[in-house]
C-alpha positions as semicolon CSV with decimal commas, in nm:
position;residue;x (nm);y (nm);z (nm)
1;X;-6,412;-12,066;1,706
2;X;-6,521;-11,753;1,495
3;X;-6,747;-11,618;1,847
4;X;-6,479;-11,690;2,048
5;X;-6,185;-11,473;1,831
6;X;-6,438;-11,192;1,830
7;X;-6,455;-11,180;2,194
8;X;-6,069;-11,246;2,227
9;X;-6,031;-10,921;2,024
10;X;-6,330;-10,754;2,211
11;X;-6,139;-10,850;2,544
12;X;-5,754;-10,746;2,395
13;X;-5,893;-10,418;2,317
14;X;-6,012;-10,425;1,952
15;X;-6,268;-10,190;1,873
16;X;-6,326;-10,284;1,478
17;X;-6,385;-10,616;1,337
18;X;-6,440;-10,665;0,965
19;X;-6,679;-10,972;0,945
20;X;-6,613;-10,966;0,539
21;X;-6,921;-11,061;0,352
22;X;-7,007;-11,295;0,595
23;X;-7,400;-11,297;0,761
24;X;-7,340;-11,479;1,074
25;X;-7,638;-11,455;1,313
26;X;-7,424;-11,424;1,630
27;X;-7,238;-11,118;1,523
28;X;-7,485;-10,906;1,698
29;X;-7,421;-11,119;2,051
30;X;-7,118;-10,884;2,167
31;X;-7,322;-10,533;2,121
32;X;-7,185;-10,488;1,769
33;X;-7,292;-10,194;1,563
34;X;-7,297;-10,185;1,175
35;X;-7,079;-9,966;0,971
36;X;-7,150;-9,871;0,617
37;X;-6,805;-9,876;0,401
38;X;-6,800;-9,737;0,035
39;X;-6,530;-9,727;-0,141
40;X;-6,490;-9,535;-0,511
41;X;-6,168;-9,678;-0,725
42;X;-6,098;-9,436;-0,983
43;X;-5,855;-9,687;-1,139
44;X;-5,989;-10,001;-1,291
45;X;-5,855;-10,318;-1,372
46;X;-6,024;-10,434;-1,646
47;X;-6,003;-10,469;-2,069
48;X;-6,247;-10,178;-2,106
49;X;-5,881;-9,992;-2,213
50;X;-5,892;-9,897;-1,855
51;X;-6,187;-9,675;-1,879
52;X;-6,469;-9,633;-1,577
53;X;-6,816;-9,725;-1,665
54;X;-7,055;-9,461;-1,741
55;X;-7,285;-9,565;-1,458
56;X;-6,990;-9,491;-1,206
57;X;-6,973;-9,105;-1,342
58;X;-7,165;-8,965;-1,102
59;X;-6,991;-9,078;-0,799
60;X;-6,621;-8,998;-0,964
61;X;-6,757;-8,683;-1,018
62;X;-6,832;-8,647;-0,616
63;X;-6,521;-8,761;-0,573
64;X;-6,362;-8,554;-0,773
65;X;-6,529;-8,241;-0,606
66;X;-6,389;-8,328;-0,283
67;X;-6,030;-8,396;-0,328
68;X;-6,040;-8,022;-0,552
69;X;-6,207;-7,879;-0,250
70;X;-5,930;-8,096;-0,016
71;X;-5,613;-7,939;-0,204
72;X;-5,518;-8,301;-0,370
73;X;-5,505;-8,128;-0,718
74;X;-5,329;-8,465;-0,893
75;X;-5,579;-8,627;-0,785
76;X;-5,834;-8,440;-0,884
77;X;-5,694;-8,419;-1,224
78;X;-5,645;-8,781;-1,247
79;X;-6,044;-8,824;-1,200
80;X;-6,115;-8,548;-1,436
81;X;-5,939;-8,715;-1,746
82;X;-6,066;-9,038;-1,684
83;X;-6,435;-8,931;-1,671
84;X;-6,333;-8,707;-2,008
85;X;-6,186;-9,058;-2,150
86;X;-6,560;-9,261;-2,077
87;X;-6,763;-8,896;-2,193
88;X;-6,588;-8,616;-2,346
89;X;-6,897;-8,394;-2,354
90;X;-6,905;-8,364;-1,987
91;X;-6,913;-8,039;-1,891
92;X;-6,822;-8,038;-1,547
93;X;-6,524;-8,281;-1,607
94;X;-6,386;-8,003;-1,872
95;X;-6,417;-7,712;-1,666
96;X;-6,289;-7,877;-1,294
97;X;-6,020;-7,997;-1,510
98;X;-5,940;-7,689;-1,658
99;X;-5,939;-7,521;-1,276
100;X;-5,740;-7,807;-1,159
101;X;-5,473;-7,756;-1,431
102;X;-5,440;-7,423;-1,412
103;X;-5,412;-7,456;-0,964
104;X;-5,154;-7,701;-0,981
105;X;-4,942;-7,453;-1,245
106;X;-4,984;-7,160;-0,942
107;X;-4,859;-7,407;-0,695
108;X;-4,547;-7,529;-0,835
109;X;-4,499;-7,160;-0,922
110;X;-4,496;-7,057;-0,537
111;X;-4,334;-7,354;-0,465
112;X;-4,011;-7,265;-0,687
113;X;-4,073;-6,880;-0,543
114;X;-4,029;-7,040;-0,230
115;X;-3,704;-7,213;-0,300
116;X;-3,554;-6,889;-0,501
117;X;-3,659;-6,705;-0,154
118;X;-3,513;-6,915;0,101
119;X;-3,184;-6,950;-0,146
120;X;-3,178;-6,516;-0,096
121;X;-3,242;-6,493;-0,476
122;X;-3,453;-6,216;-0,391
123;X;-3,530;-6,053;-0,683
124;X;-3,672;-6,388;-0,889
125;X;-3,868;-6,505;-0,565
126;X;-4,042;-6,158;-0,590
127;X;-4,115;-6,183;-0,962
128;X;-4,266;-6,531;-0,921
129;X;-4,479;-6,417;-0,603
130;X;-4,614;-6,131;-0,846
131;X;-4,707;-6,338;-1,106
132;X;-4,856;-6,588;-0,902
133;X;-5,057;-6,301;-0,745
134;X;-5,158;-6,206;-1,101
135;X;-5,295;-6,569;-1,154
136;X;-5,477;-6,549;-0,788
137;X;-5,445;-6,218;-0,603
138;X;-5,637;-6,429;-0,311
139;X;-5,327;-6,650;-0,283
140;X;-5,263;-6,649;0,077
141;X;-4,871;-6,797;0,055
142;X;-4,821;-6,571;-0,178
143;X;-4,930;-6,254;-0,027
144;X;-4,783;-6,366;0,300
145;X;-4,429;-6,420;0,183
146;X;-4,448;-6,112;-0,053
147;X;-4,486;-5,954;0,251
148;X;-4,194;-6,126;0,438
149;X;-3,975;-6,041;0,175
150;X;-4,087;-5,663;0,144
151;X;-4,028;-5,674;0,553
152;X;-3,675;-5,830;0,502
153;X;-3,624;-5,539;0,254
154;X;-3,714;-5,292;0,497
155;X;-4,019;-5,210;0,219
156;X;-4,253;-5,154;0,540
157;X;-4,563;-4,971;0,325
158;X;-4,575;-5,257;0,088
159;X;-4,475;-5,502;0,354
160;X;-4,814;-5,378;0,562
161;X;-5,052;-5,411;0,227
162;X;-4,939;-5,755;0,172
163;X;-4,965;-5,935;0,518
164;X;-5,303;-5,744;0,559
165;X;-5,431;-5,936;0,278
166;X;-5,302;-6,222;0,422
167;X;-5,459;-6,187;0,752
168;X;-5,772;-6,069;0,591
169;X;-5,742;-6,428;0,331
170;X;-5,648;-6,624;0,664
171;X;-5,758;-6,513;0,948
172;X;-5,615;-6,752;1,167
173;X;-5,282;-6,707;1,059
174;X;-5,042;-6,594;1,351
175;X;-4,724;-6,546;1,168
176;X;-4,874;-6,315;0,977
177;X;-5,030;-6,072;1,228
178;X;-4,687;-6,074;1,384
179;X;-4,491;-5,982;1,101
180;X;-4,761;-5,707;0,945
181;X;-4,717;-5,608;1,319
182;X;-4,323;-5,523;1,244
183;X;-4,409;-5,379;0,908
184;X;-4,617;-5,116;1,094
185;X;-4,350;-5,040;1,397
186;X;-4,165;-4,970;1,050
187;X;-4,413;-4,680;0,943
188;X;-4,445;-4,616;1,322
189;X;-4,755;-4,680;1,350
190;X;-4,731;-4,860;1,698
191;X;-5,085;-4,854;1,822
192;X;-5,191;-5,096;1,536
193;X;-4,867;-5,257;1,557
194;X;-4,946;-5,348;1,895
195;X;-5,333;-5,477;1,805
196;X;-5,163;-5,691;1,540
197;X;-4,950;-5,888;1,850
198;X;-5,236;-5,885;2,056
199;X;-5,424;-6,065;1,724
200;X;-5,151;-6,334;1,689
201;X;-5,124;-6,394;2,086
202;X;-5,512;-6,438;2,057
203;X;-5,485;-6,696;1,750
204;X;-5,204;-6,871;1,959
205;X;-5,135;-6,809;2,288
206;X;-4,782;-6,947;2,307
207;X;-4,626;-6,714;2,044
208;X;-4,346;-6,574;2,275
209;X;-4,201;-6,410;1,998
210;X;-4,528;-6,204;1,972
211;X;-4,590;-6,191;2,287
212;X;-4,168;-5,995;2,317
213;X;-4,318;-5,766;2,077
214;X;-4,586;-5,673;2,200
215;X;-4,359;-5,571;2,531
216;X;-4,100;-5,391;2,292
217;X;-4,420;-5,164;2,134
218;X;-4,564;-5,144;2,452
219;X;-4,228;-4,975;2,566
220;X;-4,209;-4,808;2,236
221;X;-4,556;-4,592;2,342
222;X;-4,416;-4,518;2,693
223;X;-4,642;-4,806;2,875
224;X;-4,330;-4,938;3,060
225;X;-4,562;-5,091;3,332
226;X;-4,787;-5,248;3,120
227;X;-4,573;-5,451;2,952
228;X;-4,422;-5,547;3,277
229;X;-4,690;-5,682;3,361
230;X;-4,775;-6,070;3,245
231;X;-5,148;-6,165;3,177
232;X;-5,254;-6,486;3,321
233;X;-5,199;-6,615;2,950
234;X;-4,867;-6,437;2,896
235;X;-4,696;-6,772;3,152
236;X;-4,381;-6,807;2,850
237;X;-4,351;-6,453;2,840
238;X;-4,153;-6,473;3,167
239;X;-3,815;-6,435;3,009
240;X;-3,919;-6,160;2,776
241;X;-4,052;-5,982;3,054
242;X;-3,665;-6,027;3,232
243;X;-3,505;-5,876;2,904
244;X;-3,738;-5,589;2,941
245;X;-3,606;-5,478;3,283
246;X;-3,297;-5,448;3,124
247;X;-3,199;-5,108;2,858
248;X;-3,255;-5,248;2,467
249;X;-3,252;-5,058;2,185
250;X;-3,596;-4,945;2,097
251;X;-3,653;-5,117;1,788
252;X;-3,519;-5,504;1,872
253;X;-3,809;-5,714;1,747
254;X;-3,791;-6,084;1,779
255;X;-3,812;-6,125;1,383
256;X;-3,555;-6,390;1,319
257;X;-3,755;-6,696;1,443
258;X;-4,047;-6,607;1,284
259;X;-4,012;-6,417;0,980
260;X;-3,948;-6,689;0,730
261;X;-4,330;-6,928;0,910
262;X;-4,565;-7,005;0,646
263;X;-4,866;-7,092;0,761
């Protein structure tokens, strides 16, 4: 009966089949494979007044390194205190936890920078992203929306330093090649403008607001033909290349969409 549910499952399109601890000879008859599952449980469920035992340390403290390294900073934290609760002299325990503390205080700070931002309080958003910056001046969210906000202020020289740390922090970051892109149409400054489109067009080829201003600087240097012209890659671009046929003032960037993107 057991044989013939595995193949049932095999047959119905089941791909994983957990045999429990069971050691049946004929699980190897449909082509099986073994799999290897560990499992850590930082949690226990015991009288020990819920503390781990001290021969479990070591992997807690692997564990622990990878969810700081993954961003989950609560549960990083948890793990830290409980191996601190089984042996307060660790060393390592003390000094992750004391990095996971103070990360999880900088990231509720952007977060409520964030919030005072996108509620136009202006002024406490920027003193938050500042003193966040203070904290970690390699802070990519932070730089980034500093940035934004400078470029909503029309702050285009600060505007430009910020997002170019944030493109040089996260290289991979589109929004933020297309907005350091407007703060430098700003200083006029359009040749680098246009390299910063090009950069976010190369990250992600279908940014069409990049890709509208990269036509609109193209313009901007007098290459009306070029940016008339779509690259193979350019396809969305077909209704930005329409609007461009048709007189705009010089300096409409497509900013709205895309100003307020963390990435």
């Amino acid at each position: 009966l057991h044989a013939y549910s595995i193949r049932w499952a095999i047959q119905n399109g089941l791909r994983t089949y957990d045999l429990g601890t069971g050691d049946f000879s004929y699980k190897y008859s449909f082509g099986s494979k073994e799999r290897l599952v560990e499992g850590v449980r930082i949690d226990p469920t015991n009288s020990r007044r819920n503390r781990l035992d001290r021969r479990s340390l070591p992997s807690v403290m692997s564990s622990v390194r990878k969810l700081r390294q993954e961003g989950k900073l609560h549960l990083a934290e948890r793990g830290c205190r409980q191996v601190l609760e089984t042996e307060p002299s660790n060393l390592e325990a003390r000094r992750l936890l004391n990095e996971v503390v103070a990360a999880r205080h900088i990231e509720e700070q952007f977060a409520s920078a964030l919030q005072r931002h996108r509620g136009k309080q202006y002024l406490d958003a920027r003193r938050i992203y500042l003193e966040v910056l203070a904290a970690n001046p390699r802070h990519y969210g932070a730089n980034y929306m500093l940035g934004v906000l400078c470029l909503q202020a029309g702050q285009y020289q600060a505007a430009d330093t910020y997002l170019a740390r944030a493109t040089e922090i996260n290289p991979k970051a589109a929004a933020a090649y297309n907005n350091r892109g407007h703060a430098l149409r700003g200083l006029k400054r359009y040749d680098e403008a246009l390299a910063c489109y090009e950069k976010a067009i190369a990250v992600k080829p279908d940014f069409v607001q990049a890709m509208n201003n990269r036509g609109v600087t193209l313009r901007a240097l007098g290459r009306i033909d070029e940016a008339l012209t779509l690259k193979p890659d350019f396809a969305k671009a077909l209704i930005n290349r329409n609007q461009l046929r048709v007189p705009l003032p010089r300096d409409r960037l497509s900013i709205a969409d895309d100003v307020d993107i963390l990435e």
